[in-house]
Tab-separated table of C-alpha atoms in Angstrom:
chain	number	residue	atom	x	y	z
A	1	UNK	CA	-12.503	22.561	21.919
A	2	UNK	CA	-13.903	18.687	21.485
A	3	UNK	CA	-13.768	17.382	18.104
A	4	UNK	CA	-16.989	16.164	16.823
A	5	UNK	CA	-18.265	13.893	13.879
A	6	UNK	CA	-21.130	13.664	11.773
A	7	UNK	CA	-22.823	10.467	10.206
A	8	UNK	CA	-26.137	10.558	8.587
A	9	UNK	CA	-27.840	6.956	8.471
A	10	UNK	CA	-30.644	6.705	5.815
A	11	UNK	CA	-32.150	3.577	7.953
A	12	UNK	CA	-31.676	2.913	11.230
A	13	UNK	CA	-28.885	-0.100	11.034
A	14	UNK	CA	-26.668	1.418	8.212
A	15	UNK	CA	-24.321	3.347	10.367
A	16	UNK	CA	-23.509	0.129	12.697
A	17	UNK	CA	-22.859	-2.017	9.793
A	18	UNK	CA	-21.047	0.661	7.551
A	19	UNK	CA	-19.172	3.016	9.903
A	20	UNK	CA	-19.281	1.048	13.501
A	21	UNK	CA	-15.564	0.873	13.561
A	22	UNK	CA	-15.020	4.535	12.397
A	23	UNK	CA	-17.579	5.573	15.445
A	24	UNK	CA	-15.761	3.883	18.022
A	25	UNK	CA	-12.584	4.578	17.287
A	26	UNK	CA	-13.129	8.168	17.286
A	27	UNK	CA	-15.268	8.017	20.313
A	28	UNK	CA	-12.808	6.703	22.181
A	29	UNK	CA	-10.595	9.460	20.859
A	30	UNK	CA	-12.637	11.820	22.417
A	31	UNK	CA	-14.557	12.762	19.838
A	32	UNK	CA	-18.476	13.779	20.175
A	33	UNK	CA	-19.931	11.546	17.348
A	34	UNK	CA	-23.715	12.431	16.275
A	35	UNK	CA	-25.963	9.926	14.775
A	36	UNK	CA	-28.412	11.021	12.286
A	37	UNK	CA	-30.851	7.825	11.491
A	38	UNK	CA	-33.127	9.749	8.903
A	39	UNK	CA	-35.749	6.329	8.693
A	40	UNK	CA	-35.930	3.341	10.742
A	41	UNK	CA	-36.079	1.439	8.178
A	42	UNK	CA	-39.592	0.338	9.066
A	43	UNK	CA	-40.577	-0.546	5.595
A	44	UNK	CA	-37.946	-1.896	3.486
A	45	UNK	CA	-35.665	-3.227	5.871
A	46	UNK	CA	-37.871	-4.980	8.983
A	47	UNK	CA	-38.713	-8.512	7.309
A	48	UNK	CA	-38.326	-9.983	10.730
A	49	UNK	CA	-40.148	-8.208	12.978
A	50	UNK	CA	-43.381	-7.979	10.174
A	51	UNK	CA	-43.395	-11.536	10.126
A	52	UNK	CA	-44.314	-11.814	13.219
A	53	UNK	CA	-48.639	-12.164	14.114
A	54	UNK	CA	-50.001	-8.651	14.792
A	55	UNK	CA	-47.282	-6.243	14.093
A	56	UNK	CA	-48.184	-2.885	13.408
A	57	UNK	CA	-45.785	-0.467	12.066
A	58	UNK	CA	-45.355	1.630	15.074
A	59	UNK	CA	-44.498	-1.563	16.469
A	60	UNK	CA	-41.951	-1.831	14.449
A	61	UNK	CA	-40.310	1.593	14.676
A	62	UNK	CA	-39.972	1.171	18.229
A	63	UNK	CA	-38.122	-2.057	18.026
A	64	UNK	CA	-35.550	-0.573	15.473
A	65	UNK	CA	-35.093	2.496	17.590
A	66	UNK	CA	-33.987	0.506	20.687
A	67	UNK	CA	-32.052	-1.509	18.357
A	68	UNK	CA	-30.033	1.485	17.222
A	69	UNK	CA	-29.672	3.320	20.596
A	70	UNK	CA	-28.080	-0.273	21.843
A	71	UNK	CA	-26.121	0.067	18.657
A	72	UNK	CA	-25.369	3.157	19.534
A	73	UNK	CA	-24.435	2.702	23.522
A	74	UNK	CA	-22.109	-0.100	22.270
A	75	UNK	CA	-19.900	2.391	19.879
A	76	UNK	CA	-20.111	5.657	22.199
A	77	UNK	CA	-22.588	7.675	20.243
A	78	UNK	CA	-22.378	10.909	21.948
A	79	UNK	CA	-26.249	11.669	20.600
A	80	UNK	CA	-28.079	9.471	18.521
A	81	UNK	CA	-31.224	11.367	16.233
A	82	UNK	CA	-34.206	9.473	14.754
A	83	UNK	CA	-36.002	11.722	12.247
A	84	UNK	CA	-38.515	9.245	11.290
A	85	UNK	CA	-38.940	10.277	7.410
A	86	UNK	CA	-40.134	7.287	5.841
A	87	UNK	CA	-38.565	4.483	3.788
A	88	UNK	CA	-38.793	3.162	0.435
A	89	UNK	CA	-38.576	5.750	-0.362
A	90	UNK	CA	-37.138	8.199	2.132
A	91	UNK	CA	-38.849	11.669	1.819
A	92	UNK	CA	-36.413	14.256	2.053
A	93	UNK	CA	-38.188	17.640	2.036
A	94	UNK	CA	-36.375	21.438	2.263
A	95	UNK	CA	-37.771	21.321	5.939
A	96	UNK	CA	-35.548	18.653	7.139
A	97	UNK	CA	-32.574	19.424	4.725
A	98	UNK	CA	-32.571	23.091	6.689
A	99	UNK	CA	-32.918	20.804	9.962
A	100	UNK	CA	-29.322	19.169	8.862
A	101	UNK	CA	-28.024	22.692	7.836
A	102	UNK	CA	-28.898	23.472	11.651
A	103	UNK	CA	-27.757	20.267	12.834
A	104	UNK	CA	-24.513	20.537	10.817
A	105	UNK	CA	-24.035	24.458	11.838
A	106	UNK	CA	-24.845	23.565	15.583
A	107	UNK	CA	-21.761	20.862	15.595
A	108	UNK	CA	-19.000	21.882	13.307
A	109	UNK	CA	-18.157	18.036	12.529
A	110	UNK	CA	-14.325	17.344	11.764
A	111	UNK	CA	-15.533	15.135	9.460
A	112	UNK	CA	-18.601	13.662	7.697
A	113	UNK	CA	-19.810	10.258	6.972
A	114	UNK	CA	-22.627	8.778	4.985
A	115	UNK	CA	-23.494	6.955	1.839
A	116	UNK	CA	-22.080	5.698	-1.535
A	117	UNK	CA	-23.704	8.052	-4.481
A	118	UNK	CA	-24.954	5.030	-6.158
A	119	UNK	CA	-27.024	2.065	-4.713
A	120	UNK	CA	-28.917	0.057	-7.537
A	121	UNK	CA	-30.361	-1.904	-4.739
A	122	UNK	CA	-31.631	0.589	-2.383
A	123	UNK	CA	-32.619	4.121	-4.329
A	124	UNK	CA	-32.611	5.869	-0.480
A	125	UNK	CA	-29.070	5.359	0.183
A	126	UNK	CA	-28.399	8.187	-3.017
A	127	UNK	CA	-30.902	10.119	-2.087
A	128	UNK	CA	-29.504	10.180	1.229
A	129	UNK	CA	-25.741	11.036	0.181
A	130	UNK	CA	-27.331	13.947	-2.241
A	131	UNK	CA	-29.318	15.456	0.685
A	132	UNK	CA	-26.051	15.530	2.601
A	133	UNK	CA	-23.794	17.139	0.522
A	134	UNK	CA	-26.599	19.687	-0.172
A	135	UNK	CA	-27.040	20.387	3.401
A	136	UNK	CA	-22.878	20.738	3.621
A	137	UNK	CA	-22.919	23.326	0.808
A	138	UNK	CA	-26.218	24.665	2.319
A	139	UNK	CA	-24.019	25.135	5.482
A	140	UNK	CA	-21.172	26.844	4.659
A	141	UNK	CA	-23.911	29.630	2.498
A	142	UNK	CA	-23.052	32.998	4.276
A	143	UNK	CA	-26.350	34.086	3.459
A	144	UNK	CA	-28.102	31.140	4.748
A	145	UNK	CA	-29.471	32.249	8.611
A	146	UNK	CA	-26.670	34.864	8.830
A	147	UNK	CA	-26.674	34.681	12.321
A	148	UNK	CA	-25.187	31.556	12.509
A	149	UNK	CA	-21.477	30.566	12.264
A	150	UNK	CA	-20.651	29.000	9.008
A	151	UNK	CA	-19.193	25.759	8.441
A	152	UNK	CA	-16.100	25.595	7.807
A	153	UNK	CA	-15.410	22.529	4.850
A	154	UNK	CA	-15.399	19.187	6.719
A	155	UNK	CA	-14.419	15.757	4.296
A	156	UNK	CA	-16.689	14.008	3.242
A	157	UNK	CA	-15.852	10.057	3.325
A	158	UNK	CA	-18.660	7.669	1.825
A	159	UNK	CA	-19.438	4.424	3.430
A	160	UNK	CA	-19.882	0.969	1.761
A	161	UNK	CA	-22.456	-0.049	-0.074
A	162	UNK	CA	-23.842	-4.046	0.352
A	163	UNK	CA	-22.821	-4.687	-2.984
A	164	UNK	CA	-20.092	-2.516	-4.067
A	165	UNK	CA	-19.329	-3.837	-7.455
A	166	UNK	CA	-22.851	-3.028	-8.635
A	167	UNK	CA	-22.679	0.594	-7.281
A	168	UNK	CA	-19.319	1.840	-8.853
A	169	UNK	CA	-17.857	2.263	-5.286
A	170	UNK	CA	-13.756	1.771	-4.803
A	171	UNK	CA	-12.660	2.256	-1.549
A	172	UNK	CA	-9.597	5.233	-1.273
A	173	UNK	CA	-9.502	5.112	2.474
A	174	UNK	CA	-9.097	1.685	4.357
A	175	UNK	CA	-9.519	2.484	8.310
A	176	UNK	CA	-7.951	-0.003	10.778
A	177	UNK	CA	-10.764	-0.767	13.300
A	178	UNK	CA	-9.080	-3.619	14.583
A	179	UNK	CA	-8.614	-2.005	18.470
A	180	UNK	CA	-12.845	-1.834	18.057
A	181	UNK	CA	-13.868	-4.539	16.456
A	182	UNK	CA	-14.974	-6.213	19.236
A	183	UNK	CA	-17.439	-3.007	19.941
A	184	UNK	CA	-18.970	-3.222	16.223
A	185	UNK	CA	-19.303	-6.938	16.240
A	186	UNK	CA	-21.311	-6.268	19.920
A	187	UNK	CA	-23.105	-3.341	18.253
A	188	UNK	CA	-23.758	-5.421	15.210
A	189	UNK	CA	-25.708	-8.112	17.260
A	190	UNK	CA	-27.896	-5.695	18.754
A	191	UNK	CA	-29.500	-5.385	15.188
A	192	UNK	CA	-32.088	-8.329	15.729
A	193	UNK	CA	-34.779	-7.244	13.133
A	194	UNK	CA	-31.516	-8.380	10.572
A	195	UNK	CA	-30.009	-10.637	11.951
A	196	UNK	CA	-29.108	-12.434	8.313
A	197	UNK	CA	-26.791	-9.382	7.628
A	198	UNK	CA	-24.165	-9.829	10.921
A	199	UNK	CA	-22.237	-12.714	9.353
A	200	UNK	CA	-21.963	-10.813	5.686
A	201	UNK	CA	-20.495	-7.390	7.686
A	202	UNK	CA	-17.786	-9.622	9.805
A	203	UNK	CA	-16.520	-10.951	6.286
A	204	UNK	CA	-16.693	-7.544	5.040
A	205	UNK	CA	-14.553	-6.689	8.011
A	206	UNK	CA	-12.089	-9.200	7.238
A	207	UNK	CA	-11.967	-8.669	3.915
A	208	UNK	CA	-11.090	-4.786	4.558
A	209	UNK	CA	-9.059	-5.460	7.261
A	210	UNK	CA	-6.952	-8.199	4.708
A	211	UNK	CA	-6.390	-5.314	2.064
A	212	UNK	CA	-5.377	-2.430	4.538
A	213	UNK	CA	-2.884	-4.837	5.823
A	214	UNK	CA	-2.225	-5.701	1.905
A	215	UNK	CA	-1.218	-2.207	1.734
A	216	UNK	CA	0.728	-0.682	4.798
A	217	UNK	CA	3.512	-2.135	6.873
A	218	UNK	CA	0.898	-2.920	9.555
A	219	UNK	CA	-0.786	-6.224	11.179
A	220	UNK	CA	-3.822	-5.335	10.367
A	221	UNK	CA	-7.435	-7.858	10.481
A	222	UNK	CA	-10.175	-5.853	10.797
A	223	UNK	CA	-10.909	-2.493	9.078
A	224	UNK	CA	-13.994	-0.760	7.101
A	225	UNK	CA	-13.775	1.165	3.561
A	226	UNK	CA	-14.437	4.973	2.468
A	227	UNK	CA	-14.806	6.702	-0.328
A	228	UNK	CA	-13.478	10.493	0.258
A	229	UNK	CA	-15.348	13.059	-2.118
A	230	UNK	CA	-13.042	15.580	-1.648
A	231	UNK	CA	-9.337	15.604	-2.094
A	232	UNK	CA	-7.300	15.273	1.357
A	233	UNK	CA	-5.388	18.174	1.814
A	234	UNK	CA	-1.845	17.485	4.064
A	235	UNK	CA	1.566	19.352	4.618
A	236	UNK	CA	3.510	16.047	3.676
A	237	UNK	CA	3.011	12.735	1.495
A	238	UNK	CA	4.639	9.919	4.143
C-alpha cells in the first residue's frame, strides 16, 4: 500500500516556503504527497504581479497557479489542488470543509501538515489550521457518509509561521532536509510574484538546520520546524 501525505496551503506559496523540505523528502520516499492550495493568494499576497500596468485579477491567479505547479514539479507533488476560495480573508464554507473530509477520506494521509494556530499577521493562516483539524475530526465521524472508510488518526504537525515569536509557535519537531535542500531552494525560486521572501526562507533554513544539529549527534545545515498537535505515540524513547 503507498504511503501518502496531506498538506493544506491557505495561499498558494505557503507550502514551498513552510514544508518544501518535508515534501521532498517524503516524495522521494515514495510517498504520494497531495497539495491542497485553498487561495492563490491573489489578494493579499501578489504585490508584484498588481504592480504591474493592466493586471486583472484573473491575471493574477493564473500566474500564481503556474508558480505553484513549478513549485510543485520541483518537490514531487504527486497532485497539486487549487480550490480558489478567496484571500484576505479566506472563505471557508461547510461545502468545502466536506470537500477536505472527502479529500482526506479518499487518501488516508500518514500524516498531516498545515498551519500554526496563531498568525497575528495573516488572520487566514488560523482559519486555515481550524478548518483542518475540523475536517480531520469530521473524517474519522462514523456517521459522517457511512459509506466511506473512516480515517484512521493521522499527526498533525504545524508549519512555521513568518514571524514565530509573535504567534506563540515553538518548534517540537526539527526535520533534516538537508539531502533536499537543493529541491526547495529550486522550488522556492519558482515563486516570482515574492520574490522578497526567498532570501528570509534560506536563513530560516539555516537557522533550523543550526538547531537540529544543536540537538542530535548529526551534521546537520538545513532543516524546517513543526509543531505536532498531538502527542507522538512510539514503542521506545531512543
Amino acid at each position: 500500500m503507498t504511503n501518502t501525505a496531506l498538506v493544506i496551503s491557505a495561499h498558494s506559496a505557503d507550502f514551498v516556503w513552510r514544508a518544501g523540505g518535508a515534501i521532498a523528502l517524503h516524495a522521494a520516499a515514495g510517498y504520494q504527497v497531495t497539495v491542497v492550495c485553498l487561495s492563490y493568494g491573489e489578494r493579499g499576497e501578489s504585490a508584484k504581479l498588481w504592480r504591474q500596468p493592466g493586471m486583472t485579477l484573473e491575471r493574477v491567479k493564473s500566474e500564481r497557479q503556474k508558480e505553484a505547479e513549478a513549485a510543485a514539479k520541483v518537490l514531487g507533488v504527486h497532485d497539486i489542488q487549487f480550490w480558489d476560495l478567496g484571500d484576505y480573508p479566506i472563505t471557508l464554507s461547510q461545502e468545502s470543509l466536506f470537500r477536505m473530509v472527502d479529500v482526506m477520506r479518499a487518501i488516508h494521509p500518514k500524516f498531516i501538515l498545515t498551519h500554526s494556530k496563531e498568525d497575528l499577521y495573516n488572520w487566514d493562516h488560523p482559519a486555515v489550521t481550524d478548518f483542518a483539524q475540523h475536517a480531520r475530526i469530521t473524517a474519522q465521524a462514523h456517521g459522517h457518509n457511512p459509506g466511506q472508510k473512516v480515517l484512521g488518526a493521522p499527526p498533525v504537525f504545524l508549519f512555521e509561521p513568518h514571524q514565530p515569536e509573535q504567534c506563540n509557535w515553538k518548534p517540537d519537531v526539527l526535520l533534516d532536509i538537508g539531502p533536499v535542500w537543493a529541491q526547495k531552494r529550486a522550488a522556492i525560486e519558482c515563486m516570482a510574484g515574492q520574490e522578497h521572501l526567498w532570501e528570509y526562507y534560506t536563513r530560516v533554513a539555516q537557522q533550523r538546520g543550526a538547531q537540529a544539529a544543536r540537538n542530535s549527534d548529526k551534521s546537520i545545515t538545513w532543516g524546517e520546524g513543526y509543531a505536532s498537535v498531538f502527542p507522538h505515540v512510539v514503542e521506545r524513547l531512543a
